[in-house]
Coordinates of C-alpha atoms in Angstrom, one line a residue:
M1 CA -14.5 -29.3 24.4
A2 CA -12.3 -26.2 24.8
Q3 CA -13.8 -22.8 23.9
H4 CA -11.9 -21.0 21.2
G5 CA -11.4 -17.3 22.0
G6 CA -10.4 -14.5 19.6
A7 CA -13.3 -14.8 17.3
T8 CA -14.4 -11.3 16.1
M9 CA -17.8 -10.2 15.1
A10 CA -18.3 -8.9 11.6
D11 CA -19.6 -5.6 12.9
D12 CA -16.7 -4.9 15.3
P13 CA -15.8 -1.2 14.9
K14 CA -12.1 -1.8 15.9
L15 CA -11.8 -4.5 13.2
D16 CA -13.4 -2.1 10.6
E17 CA -11.0 0.7 11.6
F18 CA -8.0 -1.8 11.4
V19 CA -9.1 -2.9 7.9
R20 CA -9.5 0.7 6.7
S21 CA -6.1 1.5 8.1
R22 CA -4.5 -1.4 6.3
Q23 CA -6.3 -0.4 3.1
R24 CA -5.0 3.2 3.3
F25 CA -1.5 1.9 4.0
Y26 CA -1.6 -0.5 1.1
G27 CA -3.0 2.2 -1.2
N28 CA -0.3 4.7 -0.2
F29 CA 2.4 2.0 -0.6
I30 CA 1.2 1.1 -4.2
T31 CA 1.0 4.8 -5.1
F32 CA 4.6 5.4 -3.8
T33 CA 5.8 2.3 -5.6
V34 CA 4.2 3.3 -9.0
W35 CA 5.6 6.9 -8.8
S36 CA 9.0 5.6 -7.8
I37 CA 9.1 3.3 -10.9
V38 CA 7.9 6.1 -13.1
G39 CA 10.6 8.4 -11.8
I40 CA 13.3 5.9 -12.3
V41 CA 12.2 5.1 -15.8
L42 CA 12.0 8.8 -16.6
L43 CA 15.5 9.4 -15.2
L44 CA 16.9 6.5 -17.3
V45 CA 15.2 7.8 -20.4
L46 CA 16.6 11.3 -19.8
M47 CA 20.1 9.8 -19.2
A48 CA 19.9 7.9 -22.5
V49 CA 18.8 11.0 -24.4
F50 CA 21.7 13.1 -23.0
L51 CA 24.2 10.3 -23.7
V52 CA 23.3 9.9 -27.4

């Protein structure tokens, strides 16, 4: 049988750092997305107030 390479150990420090990096990126992306949506909604509300 052929040996399958590429299996990583659960305590691999490079894997842990990669996972932490992806979690930081995802957290920053979600924060940016939420604040962008809040900003757009606020802008639309202010436009509606000034147009009335």
